[in-house]
Each structure stands twice: as structure tokens, then as C-alpha cells.
PDB file of C-alpha atoms in Angstrom:
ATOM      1  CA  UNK A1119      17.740  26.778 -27.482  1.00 63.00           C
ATOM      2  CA  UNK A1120      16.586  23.444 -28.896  1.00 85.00           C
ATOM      3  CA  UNK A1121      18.469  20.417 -27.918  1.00 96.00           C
ATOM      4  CA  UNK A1122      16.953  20.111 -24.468  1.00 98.00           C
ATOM      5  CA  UNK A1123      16.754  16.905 -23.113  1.00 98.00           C
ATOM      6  CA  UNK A1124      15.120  15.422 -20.138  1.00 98.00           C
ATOM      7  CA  UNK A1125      16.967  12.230 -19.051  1.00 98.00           C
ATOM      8  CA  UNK A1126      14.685   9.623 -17.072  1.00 98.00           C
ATOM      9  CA  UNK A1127      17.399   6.731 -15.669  1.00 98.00           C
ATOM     10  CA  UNK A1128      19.174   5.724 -12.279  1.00 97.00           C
ATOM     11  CA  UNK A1129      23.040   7.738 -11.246  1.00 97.00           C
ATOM     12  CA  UNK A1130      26.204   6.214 -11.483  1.00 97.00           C
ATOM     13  CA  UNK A1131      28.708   6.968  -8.490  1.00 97.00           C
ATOM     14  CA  UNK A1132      31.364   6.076 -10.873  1.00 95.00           C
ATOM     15  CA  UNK A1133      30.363   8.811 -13.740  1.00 96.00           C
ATOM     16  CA  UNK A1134      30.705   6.387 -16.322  1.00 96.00           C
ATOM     17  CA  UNK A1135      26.971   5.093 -17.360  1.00 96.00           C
ATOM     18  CA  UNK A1136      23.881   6.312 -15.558  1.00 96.00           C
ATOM     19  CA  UNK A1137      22.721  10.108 -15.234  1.00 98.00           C
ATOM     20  CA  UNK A1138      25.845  10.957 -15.238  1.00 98.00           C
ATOM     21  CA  UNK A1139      27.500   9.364 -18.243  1.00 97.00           C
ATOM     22  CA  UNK A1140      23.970  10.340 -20.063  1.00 98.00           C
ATOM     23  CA  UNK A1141      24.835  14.315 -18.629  1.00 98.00           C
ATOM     24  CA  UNK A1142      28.157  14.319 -20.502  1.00 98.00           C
ATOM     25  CA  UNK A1143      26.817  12.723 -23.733  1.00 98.00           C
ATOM     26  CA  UNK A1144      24.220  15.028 -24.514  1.00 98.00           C
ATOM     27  CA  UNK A1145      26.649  18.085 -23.403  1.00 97.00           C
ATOM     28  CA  UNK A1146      29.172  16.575 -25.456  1.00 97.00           C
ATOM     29  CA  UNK A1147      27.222  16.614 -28.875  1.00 97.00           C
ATOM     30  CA  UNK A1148      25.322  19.958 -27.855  1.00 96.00           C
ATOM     31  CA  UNK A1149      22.668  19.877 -26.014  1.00 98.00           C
ATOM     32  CA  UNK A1150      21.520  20.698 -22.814  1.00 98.00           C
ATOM     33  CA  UNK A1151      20.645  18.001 -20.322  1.00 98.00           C
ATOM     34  CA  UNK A1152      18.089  17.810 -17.796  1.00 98.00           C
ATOM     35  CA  UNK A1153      17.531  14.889 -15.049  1.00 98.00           C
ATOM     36  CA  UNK A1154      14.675  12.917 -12.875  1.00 98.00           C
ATOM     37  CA  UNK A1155      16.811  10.347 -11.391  1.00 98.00           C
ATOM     38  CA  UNK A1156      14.660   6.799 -10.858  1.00 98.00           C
ATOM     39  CA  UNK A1157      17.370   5.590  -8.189  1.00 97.00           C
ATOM     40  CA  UNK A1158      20.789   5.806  -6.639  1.00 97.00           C
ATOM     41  CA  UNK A1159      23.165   3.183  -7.036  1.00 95.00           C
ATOM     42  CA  UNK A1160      26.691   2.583  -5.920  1.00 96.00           C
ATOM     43  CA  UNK A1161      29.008   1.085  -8.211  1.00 94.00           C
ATOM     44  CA  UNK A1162      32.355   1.762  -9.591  1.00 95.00           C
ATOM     45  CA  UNK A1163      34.426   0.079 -12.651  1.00 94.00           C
ATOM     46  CA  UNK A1164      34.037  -3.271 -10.420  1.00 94.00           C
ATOM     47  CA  UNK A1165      30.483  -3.291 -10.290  1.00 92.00           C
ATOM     48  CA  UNK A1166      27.012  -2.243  -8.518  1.00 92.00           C
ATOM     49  CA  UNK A1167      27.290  -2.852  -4.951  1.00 94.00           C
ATOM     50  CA  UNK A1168      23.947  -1.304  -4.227  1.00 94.00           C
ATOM     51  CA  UNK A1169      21.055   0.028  -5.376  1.00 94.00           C
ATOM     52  CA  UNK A1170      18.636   2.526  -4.311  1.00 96.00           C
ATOM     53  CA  UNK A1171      15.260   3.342  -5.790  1.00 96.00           C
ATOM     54  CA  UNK A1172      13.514   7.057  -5.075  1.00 98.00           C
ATOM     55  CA  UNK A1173       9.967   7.142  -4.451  1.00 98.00           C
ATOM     56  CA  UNK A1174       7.993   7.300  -7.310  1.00 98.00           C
ATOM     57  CA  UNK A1175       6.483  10.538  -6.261  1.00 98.00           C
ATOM     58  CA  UNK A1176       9.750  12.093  -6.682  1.00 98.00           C
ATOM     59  CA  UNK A1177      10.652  10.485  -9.488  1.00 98.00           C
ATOM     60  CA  UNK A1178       7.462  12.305 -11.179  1.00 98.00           C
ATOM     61  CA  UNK A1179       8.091  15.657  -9.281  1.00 98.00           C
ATOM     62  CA  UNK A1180      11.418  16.111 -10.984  1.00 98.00           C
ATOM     63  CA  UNK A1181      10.242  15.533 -14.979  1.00 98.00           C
ATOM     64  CA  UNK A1182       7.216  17.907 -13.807  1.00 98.00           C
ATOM     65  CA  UNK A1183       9.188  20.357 -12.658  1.00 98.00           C
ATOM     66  CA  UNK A1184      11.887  20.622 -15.852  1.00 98.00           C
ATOM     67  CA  UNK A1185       8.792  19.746 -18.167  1.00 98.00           C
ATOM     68  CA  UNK A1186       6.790  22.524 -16.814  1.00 97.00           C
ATOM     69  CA  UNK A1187       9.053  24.968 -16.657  1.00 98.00           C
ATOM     70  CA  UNK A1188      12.642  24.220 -18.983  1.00 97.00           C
ATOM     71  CA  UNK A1189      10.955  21.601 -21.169  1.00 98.00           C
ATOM     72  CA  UNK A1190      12.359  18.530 -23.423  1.00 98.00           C
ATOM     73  CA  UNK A1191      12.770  18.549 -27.045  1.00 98.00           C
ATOM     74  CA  UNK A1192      13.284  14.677 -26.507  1.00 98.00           C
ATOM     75  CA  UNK A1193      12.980  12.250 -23.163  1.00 98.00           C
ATOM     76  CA  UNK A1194      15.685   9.244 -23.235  1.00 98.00           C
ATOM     77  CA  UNK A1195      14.718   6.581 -20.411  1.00 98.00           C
ATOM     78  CA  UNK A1196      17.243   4.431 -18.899  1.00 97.00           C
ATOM     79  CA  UNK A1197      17.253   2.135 -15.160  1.00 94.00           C
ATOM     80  CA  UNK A1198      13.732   2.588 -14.154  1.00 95.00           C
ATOM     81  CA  UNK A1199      14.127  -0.132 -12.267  1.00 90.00           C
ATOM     82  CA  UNK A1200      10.606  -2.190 -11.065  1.00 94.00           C
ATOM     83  CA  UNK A1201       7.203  -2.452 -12.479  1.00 95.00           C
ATOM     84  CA  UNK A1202       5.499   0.573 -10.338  1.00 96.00           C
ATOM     85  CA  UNK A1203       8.716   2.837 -11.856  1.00 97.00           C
ATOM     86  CA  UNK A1204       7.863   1.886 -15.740  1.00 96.00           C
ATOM     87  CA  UNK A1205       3.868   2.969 -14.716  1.00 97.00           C
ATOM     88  CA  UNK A1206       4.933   5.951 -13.473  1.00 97.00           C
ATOM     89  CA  UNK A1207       7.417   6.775 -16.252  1.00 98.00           C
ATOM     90  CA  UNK A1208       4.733   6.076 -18.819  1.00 97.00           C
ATOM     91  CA  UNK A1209       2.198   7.698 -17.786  1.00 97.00           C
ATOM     92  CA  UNK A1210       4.906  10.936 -17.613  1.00 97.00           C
ATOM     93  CA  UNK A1211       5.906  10.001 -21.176  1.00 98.00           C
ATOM     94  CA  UNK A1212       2.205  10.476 -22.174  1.00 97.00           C
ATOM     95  CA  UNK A1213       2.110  14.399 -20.869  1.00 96.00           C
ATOM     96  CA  UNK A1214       4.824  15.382 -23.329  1.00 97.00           C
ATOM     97  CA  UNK A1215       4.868  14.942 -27.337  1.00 96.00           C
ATOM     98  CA  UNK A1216       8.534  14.782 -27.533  1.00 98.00           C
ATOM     99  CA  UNK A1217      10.315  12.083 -29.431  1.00 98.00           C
ATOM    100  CA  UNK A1218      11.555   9.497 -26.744  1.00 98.00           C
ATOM    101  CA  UNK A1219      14.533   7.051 -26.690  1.00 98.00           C
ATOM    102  CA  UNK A1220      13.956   3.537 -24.489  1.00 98.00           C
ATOM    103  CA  UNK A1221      17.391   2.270 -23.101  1.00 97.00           C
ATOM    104  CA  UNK A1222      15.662  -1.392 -21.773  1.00 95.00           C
ATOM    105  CA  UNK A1223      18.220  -1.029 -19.210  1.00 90.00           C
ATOM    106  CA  UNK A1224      17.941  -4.535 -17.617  1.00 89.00           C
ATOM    107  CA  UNK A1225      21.589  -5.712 -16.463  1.00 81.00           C
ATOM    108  CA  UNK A1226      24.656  -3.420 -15.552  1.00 74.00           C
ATOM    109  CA  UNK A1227      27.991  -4.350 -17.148  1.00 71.00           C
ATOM    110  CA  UNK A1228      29.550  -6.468 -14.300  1.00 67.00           C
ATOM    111  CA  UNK A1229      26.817  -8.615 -14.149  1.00 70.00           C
ATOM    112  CA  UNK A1230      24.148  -6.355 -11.358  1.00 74.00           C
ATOM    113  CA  UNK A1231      20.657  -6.694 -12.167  1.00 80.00           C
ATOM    114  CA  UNK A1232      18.959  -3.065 -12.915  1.00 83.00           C
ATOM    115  CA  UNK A1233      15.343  -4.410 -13.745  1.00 85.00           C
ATOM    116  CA  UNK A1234      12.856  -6.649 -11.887  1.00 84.00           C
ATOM    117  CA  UNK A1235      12.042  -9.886 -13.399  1.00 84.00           C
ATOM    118  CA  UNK A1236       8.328  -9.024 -13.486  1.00 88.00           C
ATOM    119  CA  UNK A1237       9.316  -5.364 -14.404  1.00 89.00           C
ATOM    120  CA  UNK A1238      10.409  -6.685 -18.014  1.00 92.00           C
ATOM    121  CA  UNK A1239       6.923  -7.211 -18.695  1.00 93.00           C
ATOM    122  CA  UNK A1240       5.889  -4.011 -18.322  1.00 94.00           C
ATOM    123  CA  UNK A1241       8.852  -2.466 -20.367  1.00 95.00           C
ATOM    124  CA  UNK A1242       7.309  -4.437 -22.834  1.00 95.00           C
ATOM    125  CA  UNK A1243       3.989  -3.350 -22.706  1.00 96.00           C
ATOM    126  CA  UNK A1244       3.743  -0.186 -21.409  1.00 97.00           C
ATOM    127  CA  UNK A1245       7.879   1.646 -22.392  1.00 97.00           C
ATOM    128  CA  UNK A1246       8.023   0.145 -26.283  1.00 97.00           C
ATOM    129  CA  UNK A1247       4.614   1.560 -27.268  1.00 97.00           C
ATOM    130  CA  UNK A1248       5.822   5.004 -26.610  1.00 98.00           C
ATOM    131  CA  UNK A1249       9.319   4.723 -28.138  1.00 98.00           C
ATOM    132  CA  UNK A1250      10.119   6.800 -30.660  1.00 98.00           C
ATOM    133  CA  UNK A1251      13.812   4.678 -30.670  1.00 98.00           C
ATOM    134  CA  UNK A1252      14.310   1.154 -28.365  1.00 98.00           C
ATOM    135  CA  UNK A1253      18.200   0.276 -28.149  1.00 98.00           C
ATOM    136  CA  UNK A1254      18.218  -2.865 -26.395  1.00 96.00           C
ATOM    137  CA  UNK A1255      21.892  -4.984 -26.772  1.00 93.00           C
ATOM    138  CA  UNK A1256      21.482  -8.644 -27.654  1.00 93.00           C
ATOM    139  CA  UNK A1257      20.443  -9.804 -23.992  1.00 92.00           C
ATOM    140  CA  UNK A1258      17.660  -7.142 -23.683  1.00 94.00           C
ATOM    141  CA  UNK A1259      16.188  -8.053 -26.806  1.00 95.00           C
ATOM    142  CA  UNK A1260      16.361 -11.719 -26.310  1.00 94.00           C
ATOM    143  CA  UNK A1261      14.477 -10.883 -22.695  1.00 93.00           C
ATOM    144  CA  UNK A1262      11.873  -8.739 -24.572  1.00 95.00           C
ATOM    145  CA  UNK A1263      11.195 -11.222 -27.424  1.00 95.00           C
ATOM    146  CA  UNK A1264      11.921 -14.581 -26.444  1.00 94.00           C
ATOM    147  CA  UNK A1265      14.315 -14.577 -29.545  1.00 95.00           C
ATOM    148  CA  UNK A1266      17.767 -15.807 -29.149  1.00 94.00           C
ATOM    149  CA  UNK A1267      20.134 -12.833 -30.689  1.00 94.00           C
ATOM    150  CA  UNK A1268      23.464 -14.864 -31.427  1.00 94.00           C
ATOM    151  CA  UNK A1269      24.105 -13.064 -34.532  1.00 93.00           C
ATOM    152  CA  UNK A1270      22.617 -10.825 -37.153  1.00 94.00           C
ATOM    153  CA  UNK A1271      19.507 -12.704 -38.150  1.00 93.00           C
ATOM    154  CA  UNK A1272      18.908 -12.604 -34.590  1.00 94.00           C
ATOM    155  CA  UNK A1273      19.361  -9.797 -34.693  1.00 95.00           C
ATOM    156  CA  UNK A1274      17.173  -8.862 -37.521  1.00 95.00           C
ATOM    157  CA  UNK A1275      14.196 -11.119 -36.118  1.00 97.00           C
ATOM    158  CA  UNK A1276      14.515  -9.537 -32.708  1.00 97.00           C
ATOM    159  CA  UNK A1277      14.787  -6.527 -34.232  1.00 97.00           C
ATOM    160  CA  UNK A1278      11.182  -6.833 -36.452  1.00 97.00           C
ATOM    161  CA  UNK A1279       9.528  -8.591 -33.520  1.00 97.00           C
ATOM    162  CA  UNK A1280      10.109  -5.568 -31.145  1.00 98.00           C
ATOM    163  CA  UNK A1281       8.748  -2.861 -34.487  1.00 98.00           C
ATOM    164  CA  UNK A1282       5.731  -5.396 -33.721  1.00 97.00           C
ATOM    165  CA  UNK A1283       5.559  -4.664 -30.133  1.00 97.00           C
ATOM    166  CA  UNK A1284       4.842  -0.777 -31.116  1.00 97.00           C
ATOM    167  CA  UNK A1285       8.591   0.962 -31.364  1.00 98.00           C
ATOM    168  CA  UNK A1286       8.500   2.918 -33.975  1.00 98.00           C
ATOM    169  CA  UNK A1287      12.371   2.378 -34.618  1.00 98.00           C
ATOM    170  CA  UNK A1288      14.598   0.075 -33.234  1.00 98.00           C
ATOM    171  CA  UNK A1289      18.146   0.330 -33.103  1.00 98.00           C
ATOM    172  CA  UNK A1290      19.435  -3.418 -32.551  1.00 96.00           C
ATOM    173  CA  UNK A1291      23.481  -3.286 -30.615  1.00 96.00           C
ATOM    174  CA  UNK A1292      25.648  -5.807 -31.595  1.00 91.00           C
ATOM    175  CA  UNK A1293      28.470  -5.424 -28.850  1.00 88.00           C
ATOM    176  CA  UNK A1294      27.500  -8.744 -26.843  1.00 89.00           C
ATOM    177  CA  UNK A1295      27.177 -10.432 -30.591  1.00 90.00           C
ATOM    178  CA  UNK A1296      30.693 -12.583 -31.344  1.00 89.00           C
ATOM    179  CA  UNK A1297      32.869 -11.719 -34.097  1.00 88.00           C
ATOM    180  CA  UNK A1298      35.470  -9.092 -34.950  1.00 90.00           C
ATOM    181  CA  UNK A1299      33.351  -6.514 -36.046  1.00 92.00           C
ATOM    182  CA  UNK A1300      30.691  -5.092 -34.322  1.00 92.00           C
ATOM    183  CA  UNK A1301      27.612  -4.239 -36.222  1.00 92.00           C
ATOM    184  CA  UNK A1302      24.461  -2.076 -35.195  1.00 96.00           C
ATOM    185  CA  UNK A1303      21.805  -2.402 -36.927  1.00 96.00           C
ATOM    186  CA  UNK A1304      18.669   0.286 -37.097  1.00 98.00           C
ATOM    187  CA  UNK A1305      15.435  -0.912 -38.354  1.00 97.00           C
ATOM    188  CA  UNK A1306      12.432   0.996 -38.976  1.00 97.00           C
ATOM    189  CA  UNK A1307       9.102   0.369 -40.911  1.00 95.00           C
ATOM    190  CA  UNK A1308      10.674   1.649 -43.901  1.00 93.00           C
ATOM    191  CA  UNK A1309      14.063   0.173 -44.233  1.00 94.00           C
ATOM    192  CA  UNK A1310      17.016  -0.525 -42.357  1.00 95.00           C
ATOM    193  CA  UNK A1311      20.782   0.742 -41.871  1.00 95.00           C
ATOM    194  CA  UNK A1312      23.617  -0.890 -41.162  1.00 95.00           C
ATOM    195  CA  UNK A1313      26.663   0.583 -38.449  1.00 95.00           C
ATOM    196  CA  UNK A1314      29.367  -1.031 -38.410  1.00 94.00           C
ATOM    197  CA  UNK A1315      33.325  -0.976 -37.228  1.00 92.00           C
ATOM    198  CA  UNK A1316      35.991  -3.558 -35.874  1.00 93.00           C
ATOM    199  CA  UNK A1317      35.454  -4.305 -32.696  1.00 93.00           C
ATOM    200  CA  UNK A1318      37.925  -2.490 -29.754  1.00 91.00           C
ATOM    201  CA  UNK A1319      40.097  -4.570 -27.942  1.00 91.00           C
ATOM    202  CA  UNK A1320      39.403  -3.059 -24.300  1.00 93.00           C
ATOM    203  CA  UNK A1321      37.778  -2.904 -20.764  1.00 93.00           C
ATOM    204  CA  UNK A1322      36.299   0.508 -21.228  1.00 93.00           C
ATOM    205  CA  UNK A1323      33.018  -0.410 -22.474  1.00 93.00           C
ATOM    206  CA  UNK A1324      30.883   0.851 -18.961  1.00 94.00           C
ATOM    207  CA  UNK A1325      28.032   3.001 -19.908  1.00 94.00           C
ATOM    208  CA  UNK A1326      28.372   2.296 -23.823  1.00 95.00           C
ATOM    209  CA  UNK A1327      24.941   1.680 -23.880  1.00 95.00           C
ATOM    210  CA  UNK A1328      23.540   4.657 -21.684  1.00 96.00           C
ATOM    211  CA  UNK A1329      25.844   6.955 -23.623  1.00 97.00           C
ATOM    212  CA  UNK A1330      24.754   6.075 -27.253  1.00 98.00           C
ATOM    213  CA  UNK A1331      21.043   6.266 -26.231  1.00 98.00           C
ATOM    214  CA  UNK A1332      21.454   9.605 -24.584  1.00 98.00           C
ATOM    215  CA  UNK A1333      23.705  11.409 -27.732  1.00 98.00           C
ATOM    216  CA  UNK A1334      21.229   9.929 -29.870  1.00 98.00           C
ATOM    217  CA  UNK A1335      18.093  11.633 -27.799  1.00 98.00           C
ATOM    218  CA  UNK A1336      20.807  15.012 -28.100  1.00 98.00           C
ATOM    219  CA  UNK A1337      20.328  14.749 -31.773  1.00 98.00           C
ATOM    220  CA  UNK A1338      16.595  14.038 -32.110  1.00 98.00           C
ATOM    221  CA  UNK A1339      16.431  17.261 -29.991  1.00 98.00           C
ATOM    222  CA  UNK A1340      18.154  19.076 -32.055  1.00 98.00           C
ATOM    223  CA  UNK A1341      15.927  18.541 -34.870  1.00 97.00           C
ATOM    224  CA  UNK A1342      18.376  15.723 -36.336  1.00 98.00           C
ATOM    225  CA  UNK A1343      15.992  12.884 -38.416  1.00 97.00           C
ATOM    226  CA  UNK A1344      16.833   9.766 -37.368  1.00 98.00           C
ATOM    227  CA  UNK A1345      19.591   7.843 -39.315  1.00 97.00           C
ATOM    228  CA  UNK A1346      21.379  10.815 -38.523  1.00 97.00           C
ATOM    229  CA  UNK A1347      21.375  11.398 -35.363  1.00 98.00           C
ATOM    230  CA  UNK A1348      21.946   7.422 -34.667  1.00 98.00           C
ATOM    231  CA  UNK A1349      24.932   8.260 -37.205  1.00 97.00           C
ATOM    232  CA  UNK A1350      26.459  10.501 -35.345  1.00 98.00           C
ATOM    233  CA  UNK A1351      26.021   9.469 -31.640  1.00 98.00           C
ATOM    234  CA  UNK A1352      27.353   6.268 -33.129  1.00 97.00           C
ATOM    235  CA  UNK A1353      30.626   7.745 -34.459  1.00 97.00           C
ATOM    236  CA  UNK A1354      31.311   9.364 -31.394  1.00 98.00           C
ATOM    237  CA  UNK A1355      30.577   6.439 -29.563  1.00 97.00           C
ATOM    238  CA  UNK A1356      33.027   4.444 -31.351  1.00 96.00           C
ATOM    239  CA  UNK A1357      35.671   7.306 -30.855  1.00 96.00           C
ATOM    240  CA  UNK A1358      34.810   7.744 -27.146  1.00 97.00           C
ATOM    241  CA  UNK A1359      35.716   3.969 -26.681  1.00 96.00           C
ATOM    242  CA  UNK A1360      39.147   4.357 -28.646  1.00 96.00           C
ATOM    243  CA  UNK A1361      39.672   7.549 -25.939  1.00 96.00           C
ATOM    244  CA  UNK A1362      38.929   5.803 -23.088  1.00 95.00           C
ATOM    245  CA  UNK A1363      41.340   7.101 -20.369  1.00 95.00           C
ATOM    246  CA  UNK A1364      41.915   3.677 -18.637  1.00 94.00           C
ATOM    247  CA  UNK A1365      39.964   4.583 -14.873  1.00 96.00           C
ATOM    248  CA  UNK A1366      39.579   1.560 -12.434  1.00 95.00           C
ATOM    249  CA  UNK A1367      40.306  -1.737 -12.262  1.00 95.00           C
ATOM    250  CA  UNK A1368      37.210  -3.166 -14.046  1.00 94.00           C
ATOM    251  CA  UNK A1369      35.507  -1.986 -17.196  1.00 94.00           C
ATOM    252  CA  UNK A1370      36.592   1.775 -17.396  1.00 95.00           C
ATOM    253  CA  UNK A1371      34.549   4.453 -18.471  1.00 95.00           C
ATOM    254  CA  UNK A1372      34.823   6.357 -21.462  1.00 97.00           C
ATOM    255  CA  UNK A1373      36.245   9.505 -22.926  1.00 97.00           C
ATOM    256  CA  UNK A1374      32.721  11.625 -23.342  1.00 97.00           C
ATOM    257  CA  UNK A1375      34.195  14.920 -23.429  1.00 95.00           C
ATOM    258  CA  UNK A1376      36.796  14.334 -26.467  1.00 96.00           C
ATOM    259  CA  UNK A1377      34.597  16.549 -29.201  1.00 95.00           C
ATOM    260  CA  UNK A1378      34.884  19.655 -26.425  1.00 88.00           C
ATOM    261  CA  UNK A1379      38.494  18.704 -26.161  1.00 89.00           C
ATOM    262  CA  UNK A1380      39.481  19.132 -29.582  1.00 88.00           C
ATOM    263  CA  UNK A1381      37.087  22.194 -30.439  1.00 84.00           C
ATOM    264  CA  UNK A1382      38.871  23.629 -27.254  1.00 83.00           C
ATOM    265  CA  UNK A1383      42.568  22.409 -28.757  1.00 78.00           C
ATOM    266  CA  UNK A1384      40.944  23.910 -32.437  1.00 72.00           C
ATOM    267  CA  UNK A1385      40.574  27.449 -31.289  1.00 60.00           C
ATOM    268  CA  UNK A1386      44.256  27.607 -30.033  1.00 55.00           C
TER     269      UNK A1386
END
């Protein structure tokens, strides 16, 4: 089977971003997921209301032991968390030649902090080098450049500066820019692409970022080139928001499992 994907990041009690959201993503556009969770947090549709790093020796004994034995036809990173996590991670990264997608997760959608200040260095330093895609949202790329990201020259600049930094692709988010369409824009040393959509009037927007990164790493594994596997994890994306089912009293989750739904509801 190719498609397998070994998912670095922190769990979500609430199943919405996190391992878990990152689980149903790849699942959801076909691949198989694997896990070496960096910490346990607890949080809900309200927010984090505690967090809970693993020791790093752990961390590394999980990725060894699905490297070593299942293997990853890509790695997608997410919450790592604090500056001794990202040197650990790395130096995993660098045992493995798959093609890896950086989530700079930094800040959780109500607000939590995810990432030491002094950890944000070493994302820069040590996780962008070895990115084969970086999808930082306008606040993450303003941390990691020093750029302001207000709209889409920021957006562009941010973008070029962090190609700079080593990524070899960057896929700029535009959720947190203003205006009534929300555009995505993927640069790369040899061009760009433009995603865009009108934006969704709703609360279910937790683990947006988590899920995109992870269906994208489901399509590098599966042999997808680039554009189109950002294509398609961004269509679904975009769909999975539209589905959202409407859980919690604070930003909701999303729909990940509508493509098995309707295959299932297709056979009937």
C-alpha cells in the first residue's frame, strides 16, 4: 500500500484538530495513518485547558517503531511544542527520505499557546530546512518572518521570505486574512498557484489547519505531485467546513468523513 503516513503532532480530546483530526484526514482521502504523539492536551470546542508534553524519548520511540517496521511514504509535523521537541523531531526527520509537511503549529484556535516563544526559533531553523511543504496561516508566518501578513502581498513576501529560509514549497493560508474570499496561495521556486473560494460564514473552523496539512501529506504519499495534492486536500477542506455538523459551543469541528459518506451512500 502506498499512502502511509506518519503523523508527528500533539492529540486533541475534542477530535477536531490534533492527531486525531489529522487520523481522519488522511483516512478520509485514502491513506493510512500512523502516529508519534508530541503531547496530550485537553481542550474541547471552548478551548485548551491543558497541555501535556511526552518525554522526548517517547516521542522518538514511537516514529522508530512505525518507521522501522510500517514505514511513511510522507511525515506531516504538527504541535511539537518546545525547543528540545523540534531537535528531536528533526533529527527523526533526517532518518527518513520521505517528503514532509511542516504545520508551524504555534497558537490553537481559541487563543492557547501550542509553541514556546524561544521554540519559534528553532522551527525556523531547524523544521523549515527539511520541509518539503510549510503551511503556516497569516500569524505563523508573520512570527517566522517578521513580515506583517495583512493581505496578499503579505502574503506573497512572507511567502518568498520563508522559500528563503530553506522550504522547498510553501503553501501561504489566508483564513485569518480579511475579506470575503479566502485565498491560499502556494509558492514554490518555480511559480505559484492561487486557491481560492468565498469565505464560510461559521464557527466550525477548529483543526482547519491540522486537517489541510495532514490530507495534503495523504496525497504526497500517494504519489500525488504537489499542486495536486494541495488541490485536492484543499477542495475537501473547503467542503468539510460547509459539512460541519455544528458540535460544541465554541468553534466546532468539521465534517472529515463526508467523502466515505457519500462513496458509502454511492454504492447503495
Amino acid at each position: 500500500m502506498k499512502g502511509r503516513v506518519l503523523i508527528i503532532a500533539g492529540s486533541d480530546s475534542g477530535g477536531g484538530a490534533g492527531v486525531q483530526g489529522d487520523i481522519k484526514a488522511v483516512t478520509a482521502m485514502g491513506g493510512f495513518a500512523a502516529t508519534a504523539i508530541t503531547a496530550i492536551t485537553v481542550q474541547n470546542t471552548l478551548g485548551v485547558h491543558g497541555v501535556h508534553p511526552l518525554p522526548l524519548d517517547l516521542i522518538e520511540a514511537q516514529a522508530r517503531a512505525v518507521l522501522d517496521d510500517i514505514g511513511a511514504d510522507a511525515i506531516k509535523t504538527g504541535m511539537l511544542g518546545s525547543v528540545a521537541v523540534v531537535e528531536r523531531v528533526a533529527a527523526i526527520l533526517d532518518t527518513s527520505d520521505a517528503p514532509v509537511v511542516v504545520d508551524p503549529v504555534m497558537v490553537a484556535k481559541g487563543g492557547a499557546s501550542l509553541l514556546d516563544e524561544d521554540a519559534i526559533e528553532a522551527v525556523r531553523t531547524l523544521m523549515i530546512p527539511r520541509a518539503t511543504l510549510l503551511t503556516p496561516n497569516a500569524p505563523e508566518a508573520a512570527a517566522l518572518t517578521g513580515i506583517a501578513v495583512t493581505d496578499l502581498d503579505g502574503q506573497h513576501r512572507a511567502g518568498e521570505a520563508l522559500l528563503r529560509l530553506g522550504a522547498r514549497a510553501v503553501l501561504m493560508k489566508g483564513g485569518h486574512v480579511d475579506g470575503p474570499t479566502v485565498v491560499d496561495l502556494l509558492l514554490t521556486p518555480f511559480g505559484e498557484t492561487l486557491l481560492e473560494g468565498p469565505r464560510i460564514d461559521t464557527a466550525s473552523t477548529h483543526g482547519t489547519g491540522c486537517t489541510l496539512a495532514s490530507a495534503i501529506a495523504a496525497g504526497l504519499a500517494q504519489g500525488h505531485p504537489l499542486e495536486v495534492a494541495v488541490a485536492e486536500a484543499w477542495a475537501y477542506v473547503a467542503e468539510a467546513i460547509r459539512r460541519a455538523p455544528g458540535l460544541g459551543q465554541g468553534h466546532g469541528p468539521l465534517d472529515h468523513g463526508w467523502p466515505l459518506r457519500d462513496a458509502t451512500e454511492g454504492r447503495r
